[in-house]
Coordinates of C-alpha atoms and ligand atoms in Angstrom, one line a residue:
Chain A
X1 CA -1.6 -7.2 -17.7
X2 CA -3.7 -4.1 -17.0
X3 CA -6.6 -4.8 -14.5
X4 CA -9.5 -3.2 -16.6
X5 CA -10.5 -3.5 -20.0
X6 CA -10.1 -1.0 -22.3
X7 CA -13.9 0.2 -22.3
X8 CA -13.8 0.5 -18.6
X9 CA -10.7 2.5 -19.1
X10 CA -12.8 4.2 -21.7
X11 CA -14.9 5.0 -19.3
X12 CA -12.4 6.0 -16.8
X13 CA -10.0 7.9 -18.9
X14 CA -13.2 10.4 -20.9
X15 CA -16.2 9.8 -18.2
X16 CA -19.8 11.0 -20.1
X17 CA -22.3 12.9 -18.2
X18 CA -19.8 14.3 -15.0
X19 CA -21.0 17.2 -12.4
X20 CA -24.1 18.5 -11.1
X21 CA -27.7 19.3 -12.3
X22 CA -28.9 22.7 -11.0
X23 CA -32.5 22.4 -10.3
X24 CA -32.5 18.3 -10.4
X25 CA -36.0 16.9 -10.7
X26 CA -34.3 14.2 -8.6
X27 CA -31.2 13.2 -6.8
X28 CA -30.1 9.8 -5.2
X29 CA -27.2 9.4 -3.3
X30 CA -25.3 5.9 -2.4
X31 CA -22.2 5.0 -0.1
X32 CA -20.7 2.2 -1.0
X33 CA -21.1 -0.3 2.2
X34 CA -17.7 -2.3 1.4
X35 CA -15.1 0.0 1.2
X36 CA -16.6 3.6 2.1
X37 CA -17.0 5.2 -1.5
X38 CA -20.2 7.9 -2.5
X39 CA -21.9 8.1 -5.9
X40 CA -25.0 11.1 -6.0
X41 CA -26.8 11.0 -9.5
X42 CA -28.9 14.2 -10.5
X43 CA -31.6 13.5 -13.0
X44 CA -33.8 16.0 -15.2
X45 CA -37.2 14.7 -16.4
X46 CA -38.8 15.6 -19.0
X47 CA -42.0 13.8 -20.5
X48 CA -41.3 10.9 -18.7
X49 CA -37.7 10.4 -20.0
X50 CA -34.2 10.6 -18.9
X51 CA -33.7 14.3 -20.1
X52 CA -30.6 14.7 -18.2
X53 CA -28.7 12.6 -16.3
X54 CA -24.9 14.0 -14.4
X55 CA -23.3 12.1 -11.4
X56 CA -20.6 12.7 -9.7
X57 CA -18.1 10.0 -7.9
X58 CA -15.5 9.3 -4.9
X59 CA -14.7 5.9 -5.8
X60 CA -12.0 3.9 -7.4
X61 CA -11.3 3.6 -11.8
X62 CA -14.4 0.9 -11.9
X63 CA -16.7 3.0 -9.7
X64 CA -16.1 6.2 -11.9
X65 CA -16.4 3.6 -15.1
X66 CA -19.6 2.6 -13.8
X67 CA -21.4 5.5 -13.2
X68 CA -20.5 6.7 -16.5
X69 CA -21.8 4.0 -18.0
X70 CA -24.9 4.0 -15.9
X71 CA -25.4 7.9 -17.1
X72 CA -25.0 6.8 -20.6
X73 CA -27.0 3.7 -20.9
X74 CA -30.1 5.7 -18.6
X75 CA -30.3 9.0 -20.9
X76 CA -33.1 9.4 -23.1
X77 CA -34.9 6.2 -21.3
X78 CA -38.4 6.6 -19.9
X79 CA -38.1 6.3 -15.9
X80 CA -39.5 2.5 -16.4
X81 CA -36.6 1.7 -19.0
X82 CA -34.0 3.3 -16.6
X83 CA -35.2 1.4 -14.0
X84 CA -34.0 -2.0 -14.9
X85 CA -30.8 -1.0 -15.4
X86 CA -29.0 -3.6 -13.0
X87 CA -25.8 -4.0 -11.7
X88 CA -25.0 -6.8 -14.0
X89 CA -26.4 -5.6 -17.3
X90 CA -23.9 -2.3 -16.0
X91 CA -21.0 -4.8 -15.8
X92 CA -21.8 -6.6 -18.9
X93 CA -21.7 -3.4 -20.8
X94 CA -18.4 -2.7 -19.6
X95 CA -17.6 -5.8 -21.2
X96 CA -16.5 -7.2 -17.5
X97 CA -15.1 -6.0 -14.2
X98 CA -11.7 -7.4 -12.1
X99 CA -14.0 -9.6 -9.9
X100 CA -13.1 -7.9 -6.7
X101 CA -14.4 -4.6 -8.5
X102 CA -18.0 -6.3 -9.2
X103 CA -19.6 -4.5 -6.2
X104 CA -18.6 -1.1 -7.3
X105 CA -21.1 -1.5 -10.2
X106 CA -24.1 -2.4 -7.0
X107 CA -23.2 2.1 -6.4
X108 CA -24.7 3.1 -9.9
X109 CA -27.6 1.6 -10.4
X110 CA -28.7 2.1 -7.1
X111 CA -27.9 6.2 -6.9
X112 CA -29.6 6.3 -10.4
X113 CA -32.9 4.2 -8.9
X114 CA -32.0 6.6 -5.4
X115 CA -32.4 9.7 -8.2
X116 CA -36.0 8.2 -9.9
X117 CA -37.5 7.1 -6.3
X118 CA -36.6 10.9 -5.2
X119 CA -38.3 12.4 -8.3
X120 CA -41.5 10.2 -7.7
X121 CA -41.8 11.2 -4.5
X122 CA -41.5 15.0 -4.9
X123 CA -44.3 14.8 -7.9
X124 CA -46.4 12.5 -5.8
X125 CA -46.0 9.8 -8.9
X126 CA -46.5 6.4 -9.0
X127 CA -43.6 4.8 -11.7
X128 CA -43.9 0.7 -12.7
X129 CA -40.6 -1.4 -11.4
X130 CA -39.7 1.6 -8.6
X131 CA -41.9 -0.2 -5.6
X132 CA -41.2 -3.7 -6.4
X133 CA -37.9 -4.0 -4.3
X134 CA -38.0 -2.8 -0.6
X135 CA -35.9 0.4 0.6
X136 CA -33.5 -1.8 2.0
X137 CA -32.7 -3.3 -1.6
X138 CA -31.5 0.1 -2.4
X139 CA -28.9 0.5 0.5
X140 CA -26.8 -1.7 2.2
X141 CA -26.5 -4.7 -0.4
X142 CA -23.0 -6.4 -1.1
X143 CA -22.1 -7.8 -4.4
Chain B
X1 CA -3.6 0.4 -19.0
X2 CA -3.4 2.7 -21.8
X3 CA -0.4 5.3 -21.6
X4 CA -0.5 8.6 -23.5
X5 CA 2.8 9.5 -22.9
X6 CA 6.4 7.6 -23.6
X7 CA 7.8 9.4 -20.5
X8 CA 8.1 6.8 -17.7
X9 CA 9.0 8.0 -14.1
X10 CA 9.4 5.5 -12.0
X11 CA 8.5 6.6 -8.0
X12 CA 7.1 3.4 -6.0
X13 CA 10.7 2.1 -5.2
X14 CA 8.6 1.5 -1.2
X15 CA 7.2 -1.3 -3.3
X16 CA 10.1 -2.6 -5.0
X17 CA 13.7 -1.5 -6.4
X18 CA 15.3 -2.1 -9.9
X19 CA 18.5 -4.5 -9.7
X20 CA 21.3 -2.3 -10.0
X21 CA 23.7 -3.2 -13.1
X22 CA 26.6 -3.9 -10.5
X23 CA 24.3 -6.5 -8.6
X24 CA 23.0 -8.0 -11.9
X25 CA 27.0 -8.8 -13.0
X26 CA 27.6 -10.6 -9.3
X27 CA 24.5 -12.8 -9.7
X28 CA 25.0 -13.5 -13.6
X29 CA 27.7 -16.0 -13.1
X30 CA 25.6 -17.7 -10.2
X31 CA 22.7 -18.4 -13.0
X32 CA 25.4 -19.2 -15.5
X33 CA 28.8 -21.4 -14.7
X34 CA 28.5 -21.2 -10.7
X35 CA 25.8 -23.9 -10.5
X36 CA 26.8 -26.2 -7.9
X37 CA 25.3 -26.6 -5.2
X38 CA 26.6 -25.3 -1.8
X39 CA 26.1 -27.9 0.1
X40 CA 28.5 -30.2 -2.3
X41 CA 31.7 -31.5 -1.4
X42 CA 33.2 -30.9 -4.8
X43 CA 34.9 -27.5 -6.3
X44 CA 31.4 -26.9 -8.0
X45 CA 29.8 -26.7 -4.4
X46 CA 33.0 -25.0 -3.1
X47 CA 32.4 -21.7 -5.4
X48 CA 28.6 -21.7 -4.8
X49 CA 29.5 -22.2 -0.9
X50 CA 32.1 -19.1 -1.7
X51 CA 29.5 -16.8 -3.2
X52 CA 27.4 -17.5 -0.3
X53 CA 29.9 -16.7 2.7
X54 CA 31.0 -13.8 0.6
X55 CA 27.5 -12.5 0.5
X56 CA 26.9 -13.4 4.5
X57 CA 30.0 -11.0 5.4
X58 CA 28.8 -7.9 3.2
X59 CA 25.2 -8.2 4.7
X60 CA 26.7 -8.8 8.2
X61 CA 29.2 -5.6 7.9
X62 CA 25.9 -3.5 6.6
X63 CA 24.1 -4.2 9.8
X64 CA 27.1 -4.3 11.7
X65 CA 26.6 -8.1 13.1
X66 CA 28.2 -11.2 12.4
X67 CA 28.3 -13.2 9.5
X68 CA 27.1 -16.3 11.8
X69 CA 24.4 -14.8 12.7
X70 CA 22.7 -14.2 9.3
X71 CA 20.1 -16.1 8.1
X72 CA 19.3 -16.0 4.5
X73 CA 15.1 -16.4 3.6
X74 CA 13.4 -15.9 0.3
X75 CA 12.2 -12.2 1.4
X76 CA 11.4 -9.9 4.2
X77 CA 8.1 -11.7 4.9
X78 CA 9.4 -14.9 5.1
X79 CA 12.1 -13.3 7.8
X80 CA 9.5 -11.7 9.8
X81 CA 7.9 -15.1 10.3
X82 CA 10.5 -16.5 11.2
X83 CA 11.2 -14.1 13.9
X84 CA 7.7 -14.3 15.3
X85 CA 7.0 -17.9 15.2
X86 CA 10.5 -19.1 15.7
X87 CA 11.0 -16.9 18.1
X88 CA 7.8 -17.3 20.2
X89 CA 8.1 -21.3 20.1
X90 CA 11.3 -21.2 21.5
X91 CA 10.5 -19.5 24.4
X92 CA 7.0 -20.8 24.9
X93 CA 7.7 -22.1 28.0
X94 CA 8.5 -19.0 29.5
X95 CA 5.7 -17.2 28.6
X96 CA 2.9 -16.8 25.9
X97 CA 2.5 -12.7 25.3
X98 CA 3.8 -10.9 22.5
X99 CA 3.6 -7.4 21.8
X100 CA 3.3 -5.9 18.3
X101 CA 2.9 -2.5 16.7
X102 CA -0.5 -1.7 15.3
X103 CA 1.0 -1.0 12.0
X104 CA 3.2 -3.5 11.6
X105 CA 3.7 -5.5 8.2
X106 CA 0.8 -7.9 7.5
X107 CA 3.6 -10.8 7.5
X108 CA 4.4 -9.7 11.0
X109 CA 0.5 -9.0 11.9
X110 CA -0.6 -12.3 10.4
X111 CA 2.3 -14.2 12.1
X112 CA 1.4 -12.5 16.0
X113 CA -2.6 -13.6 14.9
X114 CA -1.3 -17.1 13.7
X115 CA 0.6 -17.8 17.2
X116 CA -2.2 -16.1 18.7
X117 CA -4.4 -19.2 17.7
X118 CA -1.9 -21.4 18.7
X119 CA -2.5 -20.2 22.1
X120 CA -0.4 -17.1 22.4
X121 CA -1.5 -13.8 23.4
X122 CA -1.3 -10.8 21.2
X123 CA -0.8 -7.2 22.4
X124 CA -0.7 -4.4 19.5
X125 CA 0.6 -1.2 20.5
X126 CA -1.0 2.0 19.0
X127 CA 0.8 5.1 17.3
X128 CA 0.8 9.2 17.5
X129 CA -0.4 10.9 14.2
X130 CA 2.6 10.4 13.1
X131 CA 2.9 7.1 13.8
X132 CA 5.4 6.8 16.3
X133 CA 5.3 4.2 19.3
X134 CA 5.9 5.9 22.7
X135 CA 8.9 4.0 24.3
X136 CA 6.9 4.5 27.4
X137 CA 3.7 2.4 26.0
X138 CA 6.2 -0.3 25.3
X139 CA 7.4 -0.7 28.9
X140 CA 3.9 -0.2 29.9
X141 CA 2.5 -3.4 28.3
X142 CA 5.4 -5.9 29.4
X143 CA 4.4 -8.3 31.1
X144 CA 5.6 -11.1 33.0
X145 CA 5.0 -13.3 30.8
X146 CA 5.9 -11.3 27.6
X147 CA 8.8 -13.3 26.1
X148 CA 8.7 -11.3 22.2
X149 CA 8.6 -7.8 21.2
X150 CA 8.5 -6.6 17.9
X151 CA 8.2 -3.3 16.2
X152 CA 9.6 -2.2 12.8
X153 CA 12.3 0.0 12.3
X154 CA 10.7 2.1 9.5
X155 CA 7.1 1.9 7.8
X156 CA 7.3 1.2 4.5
X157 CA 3.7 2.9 3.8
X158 CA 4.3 6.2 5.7
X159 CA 8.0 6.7 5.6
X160 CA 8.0 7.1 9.8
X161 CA 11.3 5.8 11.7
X162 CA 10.7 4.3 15.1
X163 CA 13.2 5.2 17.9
X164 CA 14.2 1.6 18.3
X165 CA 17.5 2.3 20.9
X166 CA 15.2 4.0 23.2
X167 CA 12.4 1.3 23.0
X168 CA 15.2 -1.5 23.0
X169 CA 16.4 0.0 26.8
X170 CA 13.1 -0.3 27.9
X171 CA 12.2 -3.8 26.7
X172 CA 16.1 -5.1 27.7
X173 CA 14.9 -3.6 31.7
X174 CA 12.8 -6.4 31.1
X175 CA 14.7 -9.1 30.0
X176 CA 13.0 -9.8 27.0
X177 CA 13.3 -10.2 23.4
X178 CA 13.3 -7.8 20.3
X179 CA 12.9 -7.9 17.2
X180 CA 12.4 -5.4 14.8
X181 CA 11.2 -5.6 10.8
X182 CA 13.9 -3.4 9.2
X183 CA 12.6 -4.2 5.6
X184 CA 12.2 -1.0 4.4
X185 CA 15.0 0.9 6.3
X186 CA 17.8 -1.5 6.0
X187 CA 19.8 0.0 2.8
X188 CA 18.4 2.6 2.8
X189 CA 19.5 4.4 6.2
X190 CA 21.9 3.5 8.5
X191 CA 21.2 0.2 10.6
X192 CA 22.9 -0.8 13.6
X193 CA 22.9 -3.4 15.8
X194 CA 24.8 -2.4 18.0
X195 CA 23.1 1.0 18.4
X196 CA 19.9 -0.5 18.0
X197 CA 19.9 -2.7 20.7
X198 CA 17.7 -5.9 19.3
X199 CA 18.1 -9.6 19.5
X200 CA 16.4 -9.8 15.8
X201 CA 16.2 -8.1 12.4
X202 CA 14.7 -8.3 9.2
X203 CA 15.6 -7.2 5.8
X204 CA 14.9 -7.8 2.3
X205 CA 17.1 -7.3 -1.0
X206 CA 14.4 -6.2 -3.3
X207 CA 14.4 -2.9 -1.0
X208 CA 17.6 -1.7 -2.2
X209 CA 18.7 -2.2 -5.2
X210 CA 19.1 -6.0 -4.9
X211 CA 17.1 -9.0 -6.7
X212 CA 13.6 -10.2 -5.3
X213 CA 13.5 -12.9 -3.6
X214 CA 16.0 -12.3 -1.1
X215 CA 16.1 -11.6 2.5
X216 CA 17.6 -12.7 5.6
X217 CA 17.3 -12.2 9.3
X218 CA 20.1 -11.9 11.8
X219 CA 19.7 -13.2 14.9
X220 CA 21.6 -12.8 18.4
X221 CA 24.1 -15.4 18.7
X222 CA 22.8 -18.1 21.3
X223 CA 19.3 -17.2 20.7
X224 CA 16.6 -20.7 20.2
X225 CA 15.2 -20.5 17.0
X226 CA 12.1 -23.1 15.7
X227 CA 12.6 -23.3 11.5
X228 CA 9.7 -22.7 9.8
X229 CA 10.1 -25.7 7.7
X230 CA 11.9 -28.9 8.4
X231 CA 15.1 -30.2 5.9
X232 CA 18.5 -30.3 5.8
X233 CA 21.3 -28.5 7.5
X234 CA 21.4 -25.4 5.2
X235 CA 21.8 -22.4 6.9
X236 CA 22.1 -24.1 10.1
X237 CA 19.5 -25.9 10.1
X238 CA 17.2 -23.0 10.7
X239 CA 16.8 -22.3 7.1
X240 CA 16.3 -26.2 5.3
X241 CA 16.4 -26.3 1.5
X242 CA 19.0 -25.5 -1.0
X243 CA 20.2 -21.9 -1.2
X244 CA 19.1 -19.6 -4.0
X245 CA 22.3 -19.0 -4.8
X246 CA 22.0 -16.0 -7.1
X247 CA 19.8 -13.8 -5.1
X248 CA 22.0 -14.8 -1.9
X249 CA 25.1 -13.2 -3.7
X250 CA 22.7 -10.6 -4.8
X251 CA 21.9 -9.3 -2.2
X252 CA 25.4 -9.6 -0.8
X253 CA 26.2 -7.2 -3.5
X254 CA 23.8 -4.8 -3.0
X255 CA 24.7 -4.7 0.9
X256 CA 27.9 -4.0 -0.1
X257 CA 26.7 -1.3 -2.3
X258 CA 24.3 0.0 0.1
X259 CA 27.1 0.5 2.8
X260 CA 29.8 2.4 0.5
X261 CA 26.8 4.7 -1.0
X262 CA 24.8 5.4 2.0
X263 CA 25.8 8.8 2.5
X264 CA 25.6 10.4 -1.2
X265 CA 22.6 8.3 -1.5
X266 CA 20.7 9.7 1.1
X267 CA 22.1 13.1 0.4
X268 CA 20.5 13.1 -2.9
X269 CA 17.0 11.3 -1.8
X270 CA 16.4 13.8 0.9
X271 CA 16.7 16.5 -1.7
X272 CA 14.3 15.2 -4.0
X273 CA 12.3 13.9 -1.4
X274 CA 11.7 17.3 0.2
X275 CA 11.5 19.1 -3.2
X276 CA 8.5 16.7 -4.0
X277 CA 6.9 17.0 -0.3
X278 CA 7.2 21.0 -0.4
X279 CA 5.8 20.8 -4.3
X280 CA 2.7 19.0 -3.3
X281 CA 1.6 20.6 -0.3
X282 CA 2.1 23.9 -1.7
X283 CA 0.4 23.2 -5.1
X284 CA -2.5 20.9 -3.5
X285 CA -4.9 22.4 -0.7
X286 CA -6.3 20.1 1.6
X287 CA -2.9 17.8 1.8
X288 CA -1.5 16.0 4.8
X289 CA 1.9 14.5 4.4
X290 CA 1.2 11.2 6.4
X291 CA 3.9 9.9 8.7
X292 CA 6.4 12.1 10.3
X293 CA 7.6 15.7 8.8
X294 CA 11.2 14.9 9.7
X295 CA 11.9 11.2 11.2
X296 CA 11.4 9.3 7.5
X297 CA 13.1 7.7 5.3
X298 CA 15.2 9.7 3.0
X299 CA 13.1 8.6 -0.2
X300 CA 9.7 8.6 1.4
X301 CA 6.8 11.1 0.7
X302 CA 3.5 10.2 1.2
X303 CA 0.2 11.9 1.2
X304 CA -3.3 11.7 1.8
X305 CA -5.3 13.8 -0.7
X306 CA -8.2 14.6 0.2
X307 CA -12.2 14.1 -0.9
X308 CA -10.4 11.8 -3.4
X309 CA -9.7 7.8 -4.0
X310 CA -6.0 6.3 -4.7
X311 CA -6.8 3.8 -6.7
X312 CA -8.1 6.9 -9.7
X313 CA -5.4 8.8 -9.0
X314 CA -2.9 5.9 -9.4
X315 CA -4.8 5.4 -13.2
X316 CA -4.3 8.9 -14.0
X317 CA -0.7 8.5 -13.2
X318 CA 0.2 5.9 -14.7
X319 CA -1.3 7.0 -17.8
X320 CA 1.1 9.8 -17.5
X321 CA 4.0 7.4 -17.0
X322 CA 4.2 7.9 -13.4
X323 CA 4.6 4.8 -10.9
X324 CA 2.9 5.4 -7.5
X325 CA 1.0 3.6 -5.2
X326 CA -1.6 4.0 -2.5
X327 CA -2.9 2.6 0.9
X328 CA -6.8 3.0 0.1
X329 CA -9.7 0.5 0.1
X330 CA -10.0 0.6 -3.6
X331 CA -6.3 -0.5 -3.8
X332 CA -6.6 -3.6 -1.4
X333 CA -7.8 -6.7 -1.9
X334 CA -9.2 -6.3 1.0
X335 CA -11.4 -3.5 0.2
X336 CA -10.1 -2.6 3.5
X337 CA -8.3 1.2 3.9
X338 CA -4.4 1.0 5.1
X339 CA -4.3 -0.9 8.5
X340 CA -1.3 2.2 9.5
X341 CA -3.5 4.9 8.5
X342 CA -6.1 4.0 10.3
X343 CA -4.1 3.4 13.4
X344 CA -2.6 6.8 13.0
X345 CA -6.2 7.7 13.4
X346 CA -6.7 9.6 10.2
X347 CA -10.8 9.0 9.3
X348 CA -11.9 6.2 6.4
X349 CA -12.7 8.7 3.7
X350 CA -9.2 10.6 4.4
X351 CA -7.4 7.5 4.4
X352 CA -9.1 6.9 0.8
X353 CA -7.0 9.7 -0.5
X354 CA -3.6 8.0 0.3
X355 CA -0.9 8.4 -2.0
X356 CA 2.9 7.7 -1.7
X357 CA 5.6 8.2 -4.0
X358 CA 9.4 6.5 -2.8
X359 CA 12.2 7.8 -5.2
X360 CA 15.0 6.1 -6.4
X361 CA 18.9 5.9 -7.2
X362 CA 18.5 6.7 -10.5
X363 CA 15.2 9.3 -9.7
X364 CA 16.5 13.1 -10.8
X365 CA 15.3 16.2 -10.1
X366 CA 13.5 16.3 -13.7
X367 CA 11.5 13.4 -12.2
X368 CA 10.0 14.6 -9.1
X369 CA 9.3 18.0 -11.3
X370 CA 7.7 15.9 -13.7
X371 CA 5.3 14.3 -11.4
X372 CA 4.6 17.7 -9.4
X373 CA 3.3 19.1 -12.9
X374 CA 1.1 15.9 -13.9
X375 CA -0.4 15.7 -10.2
X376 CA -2.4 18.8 -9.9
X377 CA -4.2 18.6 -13.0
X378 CA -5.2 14.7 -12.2
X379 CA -6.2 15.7 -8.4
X380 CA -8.2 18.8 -9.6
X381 CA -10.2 16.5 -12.3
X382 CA -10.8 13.8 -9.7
X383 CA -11.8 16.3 -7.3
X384 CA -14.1 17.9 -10.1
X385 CA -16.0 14.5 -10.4
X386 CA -16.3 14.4 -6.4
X387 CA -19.8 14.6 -4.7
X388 CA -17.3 15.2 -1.1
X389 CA -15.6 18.0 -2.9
X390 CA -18.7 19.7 -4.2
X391 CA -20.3 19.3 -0.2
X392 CA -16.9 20.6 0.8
X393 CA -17.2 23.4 -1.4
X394 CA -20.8 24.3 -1.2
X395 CA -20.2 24.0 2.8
X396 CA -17.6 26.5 2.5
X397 CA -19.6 29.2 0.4
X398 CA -22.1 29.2 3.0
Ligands
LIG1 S1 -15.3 2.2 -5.2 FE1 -14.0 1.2 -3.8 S2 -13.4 -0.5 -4.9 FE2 -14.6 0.5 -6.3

């Protein structure tokens, strides 16, 4: 029996949205505290949206599943939509994760938050949902 | 996982072997009219009690000890525990230190920690980049009250062969016991006891060519030995519960088979072996062939690839028909990278990159050029989707 589902193999197999933005508006980078793995997201914002979202991924089949689906489900969103993109709802879109793979999916949502927090800071904006957890939400979490 | 191709090339045989035809046809008649139990004092148990002797002798003459001396177990693991903790109880009261290899097998790892607890003390022994243990280290750390050594005979995960006659003078100087986890080598290269010098050894079947589920450890004749379980008298008592029959004559078989092939077999491994090893590192930059360039086993080529995971890379092989396997976080359960490669002191995100390919028997030459055309591609696309890479590379053009 094959360990991932065929979305996240989906995912795996034809990743959306891979490389580098040049001239990112923002860019959040992640290791993953568990088992050593990096995740850096570029975002390009325009009119408050998601314009352009690329990340790129040193991680196992679910982390590169992940933060394909996290680049997919965050385009064309307004930085507040993007923002509550969580872990789970990441997971649940992939229809499911091997549960020892579950914290792979913490990498993606926070590089993509990482990206926003890095854009709001640069334009000296203030965006709804991005100061309600601490820094140390961002980093550092397991599962 | 989905599979584009048809083509299926078959390279993890470090993990496990195929049963070879031959080995099948021995055991059939064991799952079939052979049935009785060996241990019965009726014709049934005397053919099943034949099967099993038979099989005792051809694992004996492949190690060169004797049949007496051969325990059978349910695998390699179950062996190496019974080394350790058998071992160690019965010679308690002479002392309570054992010394291990840092990249030891988890079964004999977890069986040093589990004596540790019981009051023992533990000492593991590092490794050379190549993961060799210095002879010299050994003798070094003996104590008086060391009454156990054990250090494998080949790592399964990076191919390396220890010098086990040279560490076996040093640890006999001190009178004390050795025993050695020759799962992966035994089968595969020559194994002798006499040449080695050790009081113990463990092997398993499913590591050449024989069924799962089979093992055995030979042990020094007049050695103590505590069973792991308690039972009956099978196997001396050391080894309670009723034989599994089929995978004892099994693995008898493929002992046998072993011993009249090791030469051609090797022979042909080596080639391919090399032919892979050269065909990696020359089409894939920023490759180290982990373990040692020349003392390894004959079918054993592993890599660590770097500013890339295993675990992707083992995907993208498989859906290419390609069986491999890794030694990186992402592959353990653990989330923990490969216990050996860190030992042999290669960094977290280095270790990440592990890959190891072990050919078979029935591997050709079409095979290994099979997998050197699929890999490139797979590590180049991985490498594409890297945030490491792009660093490396940005780093670079400055
Ligand atoms: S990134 Fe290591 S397990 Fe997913």
């Amino acid at each position: 029996m094959p360990i991932y589902n065929q979305k996240v193999m989906d995912h795996f197999m034809n990743p959306r949205n891979v490389g580098e933005i040049s001239n990112p508006d923002g860019v959040g980078e992640v290791g993953n505290p568990i088992c050593g793995d990096m995740m850096t997201f570029y975002i390009k914002v325009k009119d408050n949206h998601l314009d352009d979202v690329k990340f790129q991924t040193f991680g196992c089949g679910a982390a590169i599943a992940v933060s394909s689906m996290v680049s997919e489900m965050a385009k064309g969103k307004t930085l507040e939509e993007a923002l509550t993109i969580t872990p789970s709802l990441v997971a649940k879109e992939l229809e499911g994760l091997p549960k020892n793979k579950y914290h792979c999916s913490n990498l993606g949502a926070q590089a993509l938050r990482k990206a926003i927090r890095d854009y709001a800071k640069k334009k000296g904006v203030k965006i709804e949902g991005l100061e309600e957890k601490g820094e140390e939400d961002e980093e550092g979490k397991e599962n | 996982m989905e599979r584009k191709t048809e083509r299926r090339v078959y390279l993890d045989h470090a993990a496990t072997t195929p049963v070879l035809p031959e080995v099948l046809e021995t055991m059939l008649p064991y799952l079939r009219e052979v049935y009785g139990n060996p241990q019965s004092l009726h014709s049934w148990g005397d053919e099943a009690r034949e099967g099993i002797e038979k099989a005792r002798g051809q694992v004996a003459t492949l190690i060169g000890g004797n049949p007496e001396e051969i325990i059978f177990t349910s695998s390699g693991s179950e062996a190496n525990n019974l080394a350790i903790k058998g071992l160690a109880q019965a010679q308690a009261e002479k002392g309570k230190h054992i010394i291990v290899s840092a990249i030891e097998h988890f079964s004999v790892l977890q069986a040093a920690r589990t004596m540790e607890k019981a009051g023992f003390e533990i000492t593991l022994l590092p490794v050379d980049k190549y993961g060799l243990i210095d002879p010299d280290e050994v003798a070094k750390n003996i104590r008086k009250d060391t009454i156990l050594v054990s250090i494998m005979h080949a790592n399964g995960e990076i191919g390396t062969i220890q010098p086990i006659a040279e560490i076996a003078k040093k640890i006999k100087e001190a009178g004390v016991l050795f025993h050695t986890d020759a799962v992966a080598s035994t089968g595969n290269i020559p194994v002798n006891l006499k040449e080695m010098g050790v009081d113990a050894l463990s092997l398993a079947g499913d590591q050449f060519y024989g069924p799962k589920g089979s093992g055995a450890l030979w042990i020094r004749k007049g050695l103590r030995l505590i069973p792991l379980m308690d039972g009956g008298v099978q196997e001396g008592g050391r080894r309670p519960g009723t034989e599994n029959v089929p995978a004892i004559v099994g693995l008898g078989r493929a002992a046998e088979l072993a011993k009249s092939d090791m030469h051609p077999r090797m022979r042909k491994l080596s080639y391919l072996r090399d032919r892979l090893i050269k065909g990696i590192l020359t089409t894939i930059d920023h490759t180290i062939l982990t373990g040692h360039p020349s003392q390894r086993l004959p079918h054993h080529a592993s890599f660590c690839i770097e500013f890339i995971e295993g675990e992707a890379m083992l995907m993208l092989l498989n859906s290419q028909g390609i069986a491999a396997s890794s030694g990186s976080a992402c592959t353990s359960r653990a989330l923990k990278a490969s216990h050996v490669l860190i030992a042999m002191g290669l960094p977290h995100e280095v270790a990440q990159g592990s890959l190891l390919f072990a050919m078979g028997v029935s591997n050709t030459e079409d095979d290994v050029d099979y997998a050197l055309e699929k890999l490139p591609p797979i590590v180049n696309r991985l490498r594409q989707m890297s945030p490491l890479y792009a660093k490396f590379i940005k780093e670079q053009r400055r």
